[in-house]
Short mmCIF file of C-alpha atoms and ligand atoms in Angstrom, two decimals:
data_model
loop_
_atom_site.label_atom_id
_atom_site.label_comp_id
_atom_site.label_asym_id
_atom_site.label_seq_id
_atom_site.Cartn_x
_atom_site.Cartn_y
_atom_site.Cartn_z
CA LEU A 28 39.64 -16.48 28.46
CA VAL A 29 37.99 -19.89 28.91
CA VAL A 30 38.25 -22.13 32.00
CA LEU A 31 36.83 -25.66 32.31
CA ARG A 32 36.64 -27.28 35.77
CA ASP A 33 35.71 -30.94 36.28
CA VAL A 34 33.58 -30.89 33.14
CA ARG A 35 31.80 -34.04 32.02
CA LYS A 36 29.67 -34.81 28.99
CA VAL A 37 27.71 -38.04 29.22
CA TYR A 38 25.26 -39.22 26.56
CA ARG A 39 22.53 -41.57 27.69
CA MET A 40 21.00 -44.01 25.23
CA GLY A 41 18.42 -46.10 27.03
CA ASP A 42 20.42 -47.74 29.83
CA VAL A 43 23.76 -47.32 28.05
CA GLU A 44 25.98 -44.39 29.08
CA VAL A 45 28.62 -42.97 26.73
CA GLN A 46 31.25 -41.03 28.70
CA ALA A 47 32.14 -38.76 25.81
CA LEU A 48 34.34 -36.31 27.71
CA HIS A 49 35.88 -35.67 31.12
CA VAL A 50 38.13 -32.63 31.56
CA ARG A 51 39.38 -31.97 35.09
CA GLU A 52 41.06 -28.65 34.35
CA LEU A 53 41.62 -26.69 31.15
CA THR A 54 42.48 -23.04 30.63
CA ILE A 55 42.59 -21.30 27.27
CA ARG A 56 44.37 -17.97 27.46
CA ARG A 57 43.45 -14.84 25.55
CA GLY A 58 45.23 -14.88 22.19
CA GLU A 59 46.48 -18.45 22.60
CA PHE A 60 46.65 -20.85 19.65
CA VAL A 61 45.72 -24.39 20.71
CA ALA A 62 45.60 -27.53 18.57
CA VAL A 63 43.53 -30.57 19.58
CA LEU A 64 44.56 -33.97 18.25
CA GLY A 65 43.12 -37.44 18.83
CA PRO A 66 41.56 -40.51 17.22
CA SER A 67 38.11 -40.53 15.64
CA GLY A 68 35.48 -40.73 18.39
CA SER A 69 37.81 -39.55 21.17
CA GLY A 70 35.72 -36.48 22.12
CA LYS A 71 37.23 -33.56 20.17
CA THR A 72 33.97 -32.20 18.74
CA THR A 73 32.37 -32.64 22.16
CA LEU A 74 35.15 -30.55 23.73
CA LEU A 75 34.83 -27.82 21.10
CA ASN A 76 31.05 -27.69 21.48
CA LEU A 77 31.38 -27.16 25.24
CA VAL A 78 34.11 -24.51 24.95
CA GLY A 79 32.08 -22.60 22.34
CA GLY A 80 28.72 -22.89 24.08
CA ILE A 81 27.15 -25.02 21.34
CA ASP A 82 26.35 -27.54 24.03
CA ALA A 83 26.05 -27.54 27.83
CA PRO A 84 28.04 -29.94 30.05
CA THR A 85 26.38 -32.76 32.03
CA SER A 86 28.29 -31.48 35.06
CA GLY A 87 31.13 -29.11 35.92
CA GLN A 88 31.86 -25.44 35.35
CA ILE A 89 32.73 -23.46 32.20
CA LEU A 90 33.84 -19.84 32.58
CA PHE A 91 34.16 -17.45 29.64
CA ASP A 92 35.77 -14.11 30.48
CA GLY A 93 34.98 -14.90 34.10
CA GLU A 94 31.28 -15.57 33.42
CA ASP A 95 29.82 -19.03 34.13
CA ILE A 96 28.15 -20.24 30.94
CA SER A 97 27.65 -23.85 32.01
CA GLY A 98 24.13 -23.11 33.27
CA PHE A 99 23.00 -20.94 30.36
CA SER A 100 19.74 -21.58 28.58
CA ASP A 101 19.78 -22.22 24.82
CA ARG A 102 18.75 -18.60 24.20
CA GLN A 103 21.54 -17.26 26.44
CA LEU A 104 24.08 -19.54 24.71
CA THR A 105 22.96 -18.31 21.27
CA LEU A 106 23.44 -14.65 22.21
CA PHE A 107 26.74 -15.43 23.94
CA ARG A 108 28.07 -17.23 20.84
CA ARG A 109 26.93 -14.49 18.48
CA GLU A 110 29.01 -11.95 20.40
CA ASN A 111 32.10 -13.97 21.17
CA VAL A 112 32.70 -17.08 19.10
CA GLY A 113 33.47 -17.81 15.45
CA PHE A 114 32.85 -21.49 14.72
CA VAL A 115 34.03 -23.55 11.74
CA PHE A 116 31.84 -26.66 12.09
CA GLN A 117 32.96 -30.15 11.06
CA PHE A 118 30.10 -30.09 8.53
CA PHE A 119 30.04 -26.34 7.84
CA ASN A 120 26.38 -25.52 8.49
CA LEU A 121 26.18 -22.99 5.67
CA ILE A 122 22.82 -21.41 4.89
CA PRO A 123 21.74 -23.08 1.62
CA THR A 124 19.61 -20.17 0.42
CA LEU A 125 22.45 -17.61 0.67
CA THR A 126 25.46 -17.28 -1.64
CA ALA A 127 29.01 -17.62 -0.32
CA GLU A 128 29.26 -13.85 0.03
CA GLU A 129 25.87 -13.55 1.71
CA ASN A 130 26.75 -16.35 4.16
CA VAL A 131 29.80 -14.36 5.25
CA ARG A 132 28.00 -11.00 5.24
CA PHE A 133 25.26 -12.45 7.44
CA ALA A 134 27.86 -13.16 10.15
CA VAL A 135 29.39 -9.68 9.74
CA ASP A 136 25.99 -8.00 10.13
CA LEU A 137 25.18 -9.99 13.26
CA ALA A 138 28.43 -8.79 14.85
CA SER A 139 28.55 -5.30 13.40
CA ARG A 140 26.75 -3.40 16.11
CA ASP A 141 30.16 -3.47 17.77
CA GLY A 142 31.53 -1.46 14.85
CA VAL A 143 32.97 -3.44 11.96
CA PRO A 144 36.58 -2.78 10.88
CA PRO A 145 36.69 -2.17 7.10
CA ASP A 146 38.73 -5.30 6.40
CA ARG A 147 35.82 -7.47 7.47
CA ASP A 148 34.66 -7.12 3.90
CA PRO A 149 33.10 -10.49 2.95
CA LYS A 150 34.71 -10.42 -0.53
CA ALA A 151 38.16 -9.77 0.96
CA LEU A 152 37.77 -12.62 3.45
CA LEU A 153 36.67 -15.00 0.72
CA ALA A 154 39.59 -13.92 -1.46
CA LYS A 155 41.93 -14.68 1.45
CA VAL A 156 40.88 -18.34 1.32
CA GLY A 157 41.09 -18.49 -2.48
CA LEU A 158 37.38 -18.04 -3.29
CA ALA A 159 37.40 -14.66 -5.05
CA ASP A 160 35.67 -16.13 -8.10
CA ARG A 161 33.11 -18.18 -6.16
CA VAL A 162 31.42 -15.40 -4.15
CA SER A 163 28.06 -15.71 -5.93
CA HIS A 164 27.81 -19.49 -5.80
CA PHE A 165 25.27 -21.12 -3.52
CA PRO A 166 26.56 -23.90 -1.22
CA LYS A 167 25.24 -26.64 -3.51
CA GLN A 168 27.20 -25.08 -6.38
CA LEU A 169 30.45 -25.37 -4.47
CA SER A 170 32.87 -28.25 -4.02
CA GLY A 171 33.31 -29.75 -0.53
CA GLY A 172 36.52 -27.87 0.11
CA GLU A 173 35.02 -24.62 -1.21
CA GLN A 174 32.11 -24.92 1.23
CA GLN A 175 34.60 -25.54 4.02
CA ARG A 176 36.46 -22.37 3.11
CA VAL A 177 33.27 -20.30 3.13
CA ALA A 178 32.70 -21.62 6.66
CA VAL A 179 36.22 -20.45 7.60
CA ALA A 180 35.66 -16.98 6.11
CA ARG A 181 32.37 -16.72 7.99
CA ALA A 182 33.99 -17.60 11.34
CA LEU A 183 36.67 -14.94 10.81
CA ALA A 184 34.15 -12.34 9.62
CA LYS A 185 32.86 -11.35 13.02
CA ASN A 186 36.36 -10.80 14.42
CA PRO A 187 35.49 -12.75 17.57
CA LYS A 188 37.51 -13.22 20.77
CA LEU A 189 37.57 -16.98 20.19
CA ILE A 190 37.71 -18.98 16.97
CA LEU A 191 36.91 -22.68 17.09
CA GLY A 192 37.73 -24.87 14.10
CA ASP A 193 36.56 -28.48 13.86
CA GLU A 194 38.93 -30.01 11.32
CA PRO A 195 38.83 -26.82 9.16
CA THR A 196 41.16 -28.33 6.54
CA GLY A 197 39.61 -31.82 6.49
CA ASN A 198 38.41 -31.44 2.91
CA LEU A 199 41.40 -29.54 1.56
CA ASP A 200 44.58 -30.47 -0.28
CA PHE A 201 47.90 -29.41 1.25
CA ARG A 202 48.30 -26.10 -0.60
CA THR A 203 44.72 -24.89 -0.13
CA GLY A 204 45.01 -25.93 3.52
CA LYS A 205 47.94 -23.53 3.85
CA LEU A 206 45.70 -20.60 2.77
CA VAL A 207 43.38 -21.43 5.65
CA LEU A 208 46.33 -21.83 7.99
CA SER A 209 47.68 -18.33 7.20
CA ALA A 210 44.22 -16.79 7.54
CA LEU A 211 43.88 -18.34 11.01
CA ARG A 212 47.41 -17.41 12.00
CA ASP A 213 46.85 -13.80 10.89
CA VAL A 214 43.65 -13.38 12.90
CA ASN A 215 45.48 -14.82 15.90
CA ARG A 216 48.52 -12.57 15.54
CA ASP A 217 46.90 -9.35 14.27
CA GLU A 218 43.53 -9.38 16.04
CA GLY A 219 44.56 -11.32 19.14
CA ALA A 220 41.81 -13.91 18.71
CA ALA A 221 42.25 -17.13 20.68
CA VAL A 222 42.12 -20.08 18.29
CA VAL A 223 41.31 -23.68 19.19
CA LEU A 224 41.60 -26.08 16.25
CA VAL A 225 40.71 -29.76 16.10
CA THR A 226 42.87 -31.16 13.36
CA HIS A 227 44.47 -34.29 11.90
CA ASN A 228 46.81 -31.98 9.93
CA MET A 229 50.29 -31.98 11.51
CA PRO A 230 51.57 -28.70 9.96
CA LEU A 231 48.55 -26.97 11.55
CA ALA A 232 49.37 -28.47 14.95
CA ALA A 233 52.97 -27.33 14.54
CA ILE A 234 52.02 -23.64 14.51
CA ALA A 235 50.05 -23.91 17.75
CA ASP A 236 51.38 -22.67 21.10
CA ARG A 237 50.05 -25.79 22.78
CA VAL A 238 48.82 -29.19 21.53
CA LEU A 239 46.25 -31.21 23.52
CA HIS A 240 46.22 -34.95 22.85
CA ILE A 241 42.74 -36.40 23.50
CA ARG A 242 42.10 -40.11 24.02
CA ASP A 243 38.89 -41.81 25.19
CA GLY A 244 37.33 -38.54 26.32
CA GLU A 245 40.31 -37.31 28.39
CA ILE A 246 43.28 -35.03 27.82
CA ALA A 247 46.01 -37.66 27.73
CA SER A 248 48.93 -35.24 27.33
CA VAL A 249 49.82 -31.64 26.54
CA GLU A 250 52.70 -30.56 24.31
CA ILE A 251 54.15 -27.04 24.50
CA ASN A 252 55.61 -25.74 21.23
CA GLU A 253 58.72 -23.62 21.64
CA ARG A 254 58.55 -20.51 19.48
CA PRO A 255 61.49 -20.05 17.06
CA LEU B 17 35.12 -51.73 -16.71
CA VAL B 18 34.49 -47.99 -17.19
CA VAL B 19 35.42 -45.92 -20.26
CA LEU B 20 35.03 -42.14 -20.59
CA ARG B 21 35.37 -40.55 -24.06
CA ASP B 22 35.50 -36.78 -24.56
CA VAL B 23 33.35 -36.21 -21.47
CA ARG B 24 32.50 -32.70 -20.36
CA LYS B 25 30.60 -31.35 -17.37
CA VAL B 26 29.62 -27.72 -17.62
CA TYR B 27 27.55 -25.89 -15.01
CA ARG B 28 25.59 -22.87 -16.18
CA MET B 29 24.73 -20.10 -13.74
CA GLY B 30 22.88 -17.38 -15.60
CA ASP B 31 25.32 -16.37 -18.33
CA VAL B 32 28.38 -17.69 -16.51
CA GLU B 33 29.71 -21.13 -17.48
CA VAL B 34 31.82 -23.22 -15.10
CA GLN B 35 33.85 -25.80 -17.03
CA ALA B 36 34.00 -28.23 -14.12
CA LEU B 37 35.50 -31.20 -16.01
CA HIS B 38 36.85 -32.24 -19.40
CA VAL B 39 38.18 -35.79 -19.79
CA ARG B 40 39.28 -36.76 -23.29
CA GLU B 41 39.98 -40.43 -22.55
CA LEU B 42 39.89 -42.47 -19.34
CA THR B 43 39.70 -46.22 -18.82
CA ILE B 44 39.26 -47.90 -15.45
CA ARG B 45 40.07 -51.59 -15.62
CA ARG B 46 38.27 -54.36 -13.74
CA GLY B 47 39.93 -54.79 -10.34
CA GLU B 48 42.13 -51.71 -10.71
CA PHE B 49 42.89 -49.43 -7.76
CA VAL B 50 43.00 -45.79 -8.82
CA ALA B 51 43.71 -42.72 -6.68
CA VAL B 52 42.59 -39.22 -7.73
CA LEU B 53 44.48 -36.23 -6.36
CA GLY B 54 44.06 -32.52 -6.96
CA PRO B 55 43.38 -29.15 -5.36
CA SER B 56 40.05 -28.16 -3.86
CA GLY B 57 37.64 -27.25 -6.66
CA SER B 58 39.60 -29.03 -9.39
CA GLY B 59 36.79 -31.41 -10.39
CA LYS B 60 37.37 -34.64 -8.42
CA THR B 61 33.83 -35.04 -7.04
CA THR B 62 32.47 -34.17 -10.50
CA LEU B 63 34.60 -36.95 -12.03
CA LEU B 64 33.49 -39.48 -9.42
CA ASN B 65 29.82 -38.56 -9.86
CA LEU B 66 30.07 -39.17 -13.62
CA VAL B 67 31.97 -42.49 -13.28
CA GLY B 68 29.44 -43.75 -10.72
CA GLY B 69 26.32 -42.56 -12.52
CA ILE B 70 25.33 -40.07 -9.82
CA ASP B 71 25.32 -37.42 -12.52
CA ALA B 72 25.09 -37.34 -16.31
CA PRO B 73 27.72 -35.59 -18.49
CA THR B 74 26.95 -32.42 -20.46
CA SER B 75 28.48 -34.18 -23.50
CA GLY B 76 30.57 -37.25 -24.30
CA GLN B 77 30.25 -40.98 -23.72
CA ILE B 78 30.48 -43.12 -20.58
CA LEU B 79 30.56 -46.90 -20.96
CA PHE B 80 30.14 -49.29 -18.01
CA ASP B 81 30.78 -52.97 -18.84
CA GLY B 82 30.32 -51.99 -22.47
CA GLU B 83 26.93 -50.34 -21.86
CA ASP B 84 26.51 -46.60 -22.57
CA ILE B 85 25.18 -44.96 -19.40
CA SER B 86 25.72 -41.35 -20.49
CA GLY B 87 22.16 -41.09 -21.81
CA PHE B 88 20.42 -42.84 -18.92
CA SER B 89 17.41 -41.33 -17.21
CA ASP B 90 17.55 -40.71 -13.45
CA ARG B 91 15.57 -43.90 -12.87
CA GLN B 92 17.92 -45.98 -15.03
CA LEU B 93 20.95 -44.48 -13.28
CA THR B 94 19.47 -45.34 -9.86
CA LEU B 95 18.93 -48.99 -10.79
CA PHE B 96 22.36 -49.16 -12.45
CA ARG B 97 24.07 -47.80 -9.32
CA ARG B 98 22.18 -50.10 -6.99
CA GLU B 99 23.49 -53.13 -8.88
CA ASN B 100 27.03 -52.03 -9.59
CA VAL B 101 28.43 -49.21 -7.49
CA GLY B 102 29.30 -48.73 -3.81
CA PHE B 103 29.72 -45.02 -3.09
CA VAL B 104 31.36 -43.35 -0.09
CA PHE B 105 30.12 -39.77 -0.47
CA GLN B 106 32.13 -36.71 0.59
CA PHE B 107 29.32 -35.99 3.08
CA PHE B 108 28.23 -39.55 3.73
CA ASN B 109 24.46 -39.33 3.01
CA LEU B 110 23.54 -41.70 5.84
CA ILE B 111 19.85 -42.29 6.55
CA PRO B 112 19.23 -40.37 9.80
CA THR B 113 16.36 -42.58 10.96
CA LEU B 114 18.37 -45.83 10.75
CA THR B 115 21.13 -46.96 13.12
CA ALA B 116 24.66 -47.64 11.87
CA GLU B 117 23.88 -51.35 11.52
CA GLU B 118 20.56 -50.67 9.77
CA ASN B 119 22.21 -48.24 7.33
CA VAL B 120 24.63 -51.00 6.30
CA ARG B 121 21.97 -53.74 6.27
CA PHE B 122 19.79 -51.59 4.02
CA ALA B 123 22.55 -51.64 1.37
CA VAL B 124 23.05 -55.40 1.80
CA ASP B 125 19.31 -56.07 1.35
CA LEU B 126 19.16 -53.95 -1.80
CA ALA B 127 21.97 -56.03 -3.31
CA SER B 128 21.10 -59.41 -1.87
CA ARG B 129 18.91 -60.76 -4.60
CA ASP B 130 22.24 -61.62 -6.25
CA GLY B 131 22.98 -63.95 -3.35
CA VAL B 132 24.83 -62.42 -0.42
CA PRO B 133 28.10 -64.05 0.77
CA PRO B 134 27.92 -64.64 4.55
CA ASP B 135 30.72 -62.20 5.31
CA ARG B 136 28.56 -59.31 4.18
CA ASP B 137 27.27 -59.29 7.74
CA PRO B 138 26.70 -55.62 8.67
CA LYS B 139 28.15 -56.12 12.17
CA ALA B 140 31.32 -57.70 10.75
CA LEU B 141 31.79 -54.85 8.25
CA LEU B 142 31.32 -52.24 10.98
CA ALA B 143 33.78 -54.09 13.21
CA LYS B 144 36.30 -54.03 10.34
CA VAL B 145 36.31 -50.22 10.47
CA GLY B 146 36.48 -50.11 14.26
CA LEU B 147 32.78 -49.51 15.00
CA ALA B 148 31.84 -52.78 16.74
CA ASP B 149 30.51 -50.88 19.77
CA ARG B 150 28.66 -48.20 17.78
CA VAL B 151 26.30 -50.41 15.75
CA SER B 152 23.13 -49.18 17.46
CA HIS B 153 23.92 -45.47 17.32
CA PHE B 154 21.97 -43.22 14.99
CA PRO B 155 24.03 -40.91 12.73
CA LYS B 156 23.47 -37.90 14.99
CA GLN B 157 24.86 -39.94 17.90
CA LEU B 158 28.10 -40.56 16.06
CA SER B 159 31.24 -38.47 15.67
CA GLY B 160 32.13 -37.16 12.20
CA GLY B 161 34.72 -39.86 11.63
CA GLU B 162 32.37 -42.57 12.89
CA GLN B 163 29.69 -41.47 10.40
CA GLN B 164 32.30 -41.57 7.68
CA ARG B 165 33.21 -45.12 8.59
CA VAL B 166 29.56 -46.23 8.51
CA ALA B 167 29.45 -44.83 4.97
CA VAL B 168 32.52 -46.92 4.10
CA ALA B 169 31.01 -50.11 5.56
CA ARG B 170 27.80 -49.44 3.62
CA ALA B 171 29.66 -49.05 0.32
CA LEU B 172 31.50 -52.36 0.89
CA ALA B 173 28.34 -54.16 2.00
CA LYS B 174 26.90 -54.76 -1.41
CA ASN B 175 30.14 -56.27 -2.75
CA PRO B 176 29.89 -54.13 -5.90
CA LYS B 177 32.02 -54.26 -9.08
CA LEU B 178 33.11 -50.66 -8.48
CA ILE B 179 33.74 -48.77 -5.25
CA LEU B 180 34.00 -44.99 -5.37
CA GLY B 181 35.32 -43.10 -2.35
CA ASP B 182 35.20 -39.31 -2.13
CA GLU B 183 37.84 -38.50 0.47
CA PRO B 184 36.84 -41.53 2.62
CA THR B 185 39.44 -40.71 5.28
CA GLY B 186 38.91 -36.93 5.31
CA ASN B 187 37.58 -36.94 8.88
CA LEU B 188 39.90 -39.60 10.26
CA ASP B 189 43.17 -39.58 12.16
CA PHE B 190 46.11 -41.50 10.70
CA ARG B 191 45.54 -44.78 12.54
CA THR B 192 41.78 -44.97 12.01
CA GLY B 193 42.41 -44.07 8.35
CA LYS B 194 44.58 -47.18 8.07
CA LEU B 195 41.60 -49.38 9.10
CA VAL B 196 39.64 -47.95 6.19
CA LEU B 197 42.64 -48.38 3.89
CA SER B 198 42.95 -52.11 4.70
CA ALA B 199 39.22 -52.64 4.30
CA LEU B 200 39.37 -51.06 0.83
CA ARG B 201 42.55 -52.94 -0.08
CA ASP B 202 40.99 -56.26 1.00
CA VAL B 203 37.85 -55.79 -1.07
CA ASN B 204 40.05 -54.90 -4.05
CA ARG B 205 42.34 -57.90 -3.64
CA ASP B 206 39.88 -60.54 -2.40
CA GLU B 207 36.68 -59.61 -4.23
CA GLY B 208 38.27 -58.03 -7.32
CA ALA B 209 36.32 -54.78 -6.93
CA ALA B 210 37.67 -51.82 -8.89
CA VAL B 211 38.32 -48.93 -6.49
CA VAL B 212 38.54 -45.25 -7.38
CA LEU B 213 39.42 -43.00 -4.44
CA VAL B 214 39.57 -39.24 -4.28
CA THR B 215 41.99 -38.47 -1.52
CA HIS B 216 44.36 -35.91 -0.01
CA ASN B 217 45.92 -38.77 1.99
CA MET B 218 49.31 -39.72 0.47
CA PRO B 219 49.60 -43.22 2.03
CA LEU B 220 46.26 -44.05 0.39
CA ALA B 221 47.53 -42.84 -2.98
CA ALA B 222 50.67 -44.94 -2.50
CA ILE B 223 48.73 -48.22 -2.50
CA ALA B 224 46.96 -47.43 -5.80
CA ASP B 225 47.97 -49.00 -9.13
CA ARG B 226 47.59 -45.63 -10.80
CA VAL B 227 47.32 -42.01 -9.59
CA LEU B 228 45.43 -39.37 -11.61
CA HIS B 229 46.43 -35.76 -10.93
CA ILE B 230 43.51 -33.41 -11.64
CA ARG B 231 43.92 -29.67 -12.16
CA ASP B 232 41.33 -27.17 -13.39
CA GLY B 233 38.95 -29.88 -14.56
CA GLU B 234 41.50 -31.87 -16.57
CA ILE B 235 43.72 -34.89 -15.95
CA ALA B 236 47.08 -33.12 -15.79
CA SER B 237 49.20 -36.25 -15.37
CA VAL B 238 49.05 -39.97 -14.57
CA GLU B 239 51.47 -41.78 -12.28
CA ILE B 240 51.92 -45.56 -12.46
CA ASN B 241 52.89 -47.21 -9.16
CA GLU B 242 55.30 -50.10 -9.48
CA ARG B 243 54.25 -53.04 -7.33
CA PRO B 244 56.91 -54.21 -4.84
N1 ATP C 322 26.15 -26.93 -9.34
C1 ATP C 322 27.25 -26.22 -9.63
N2 ATP C 322 27.15 -25.02 -10.24
C2 ATP C 322 28.26 -24.30 -10.53
N3 ATP C 322 29.51 -24.66 -10.25
C3 ATP C 322 29.68 -25.85 -9.63
C4 ATP C 322 28.58 -26.69 -9.27
N4 ATP C 322 29.06 -27.79 -8.66
C5 ATP C 322 30.40 -27.67 -8.63
N5 ATP C 322 30.79 -26.51 -9.22
C6 ATP C 322 32.17 -26.03 -9.40
O1 ATP C 322 32.87 -27.05 -10.13
C7 ATP C 322 34.20 -27.17 -9.66
C8 ATP C 322 34.54 -28.62 -9.37
O2 ATP C 322 33.80 -29.08 -8.29
P1 ATP C 322 34.13 -30.44 -7.57
O3 ATP C 322 33.12 -30.63 -6.49
O4 ATP C 322 34.25 -31.54 -8.57
O5 ATP C 322 35.58 -30.17 -6.96
P2 ATP C 322 36.51 -31.12 -6.04
O6 ATP C 322 37.76 -31.37 -6.78
O7 ATP C 322 35.71 -32.31 -5.57
O8 ATP C 322 36.84 -30.19 -4.81
P3 ATP C 322 37.03 -30.53 -3.23
O9 ATP C 322 38.37 -31.17 -3.11
O10 ATP C 322 37.00 -29.15 -2.62
O11 ATP C 322 35.89 -31.39 -2.79
C9 ATP C 322 34.33 -26.28 -8.42
O12 ATP C 322 35.14 -25.15 -8.73
C10 ATP C 322 32.91 -25.85 -8.09
O13 ATP C 322 32.83 -24.50 -7.65
N1 ATP C 323 24.30 -37.87 20.88
C1 ATP C 323 25.18 -38.86 21.18
N2 ATP C 323 24.73 -39.97 21.80
C2 ATP C 323 25.60 -40.98 22.08
N3 ATP C 323 26.92 -40.96 21.85
C3 ATP C 323 27.40 -39.87 21.23
C4 ATP C 323 26.57 -38.77 20.85
N4 ATP C 323 27.36 -37.84 20.25
C5 ATP C 323 28.61 -38.32 20.23
N5 ATP C 323 28.64 -39.55 20.82
C6 ATP C 323 29.84 -40.38 21.04
O1 ATP C 323 30.77 -39.61 21.79
C7 ATP C 323 32.11 -39.88 21.36
C8 ATP C 323 32.85 -38.57 21.08
O2 ATP C 323 32.28 -37.93 19.97
P1 ATP C 323 33.00 -36.70 19.26
O3 ATP C 323 32.08 -36.24 18.17
O4 ATP C 323 33.39 -35.68 20.28
O5 ATP C 323 34.31 -37.37 18.66
P2 ATP C 323 35.48 -36.71 17.77
O6 ATP C 323 36.74 -36.81 18.55
O7 ATP C 323 35.06 -35.36 17.29
O8 ATP C 323 35.56 -37.70 16.54
P3 ATP C 323 35.87 -37.44 14.96
O9 ATP C 323 37.33 -37.18 14.88
O10 ATP C 323 35.46 -38.74 14.38
O11 ATP C 323 35.02 -36.30 14.52
C9 ATP C 323 32.00 -40.75 20.10
O12 ATP C 323 32.47 -42.05 20.43
C10 ATP C 323 30.53 -40.76 19.74
O13 ATP C 323 30.08 -42.04 19.30
MG1 MG C 324 34.46 -34.60 15.41
MG1 MG C 325 34.91 -32.84 -3.71
#
């Protein structure tokens, strides 16, 4: 589904260069569940942003469904993402003037010209992550972990080919985190969505097909999980 | 140091009432290290905001060093906090137009009319949380976990009587989280600061003197940790 070839992301600050990421070769298969682990500052968000077309690489090639998106303009990237990617951002990016339900519905409407399956009901998605009685709250009336879960529901709402989660359980206790885990696992198994999750949460990494260990902007090792 | 008596926080949304918190009795002793655990939405941030004077209770009494702060105006609360409380917010609240070092220095300057011990050097504090080579980055040039660590350094910088951390390792891997843990432990042991941490991180809870378990806005149970 996604192929990265000799991709680099370099940030320039005056005459200082930060080599945030260098990936020689990475393939994410359709329907695969990948976990990304690594220390703070190692380049995980940078990797996710490139895979999901939030950002463009400094050099190298990124193919999505065979199409090269590494040279896309901002406008092209926006349309590409709207069609194909559900993103749970590290800091959520909810729309403050919309309720939880409206935030999710907004994503459904954007995707719905493809025909929306009935279970993409915003209320049902919010209930799945334990927020049935918070649907009319605005983001500033929600706890940190509740906002995070609205962001998860929104990413799932458009039933995309690829779901990217940047530490989607970072603000959640163990049991609430498991609700999110099952929601992600279901969309992977039932809808065939590829899922790439950055996480510090070991039980989440354990359900992945493959675990990428990132260090200092490079993929240091890859672990394959044997299915029971 | 801090006493809460029959404190309630109720949010009203139209004709719906959210009973976010009800604490009958809570005392936080000088120099004590307290961990607060509980599910997402259970009232932890609400509790921290009341203890630290970020927010005022709907009813009840809050005493800090014997002084009743529950009736303070916003202005009084701001001055009170500046003097007494170092806060690591769930979403950091860094100043976007200041670098990491300047964000920390800003807090030091606000507190320094009390006389600043030489080790409140912003660079030294940032180095303590592993950010020695990120001191000149602006918040948007930092990873999520790096921003979180700047927020930790800033809270420690003013050497306050009380440090409040709202999931201060939520965006950190295990090893980077341990840097933050030692920094908090040091300020508790060496400077005698009381520390109250909301956390989902069990090793952090293990080093506390006392662990409060919150559920549905109430303190469901209290665990005392025996010192080795
Ligand atoms: N302004 C508000 N209006 C209405 N309800 C609110 C408001 N702020 C918070 N709440 C509700 O109060 C409850 C407690 O919120 P709080 O932020 O203290 O939870 P928390 O324990 O910190 O959760 P988390 O672990 O997810 O950060 C939540 O259920 C939340 O929906
Ligand atoms: N705009 C920028 N300018 C300069 N350096 C940057 C910029 N954005 C990120 N960086 C640096 O690039 C590195 C990788 O950042 P990234 O956000 O990918 O890390 P991460 O693995 O997601 O970390 P965390 O787990 O803390 O979220 C970090 O060291 C960061 O300081
Ligand atoms: Mg990140
Ligand atoms: Mg909270």
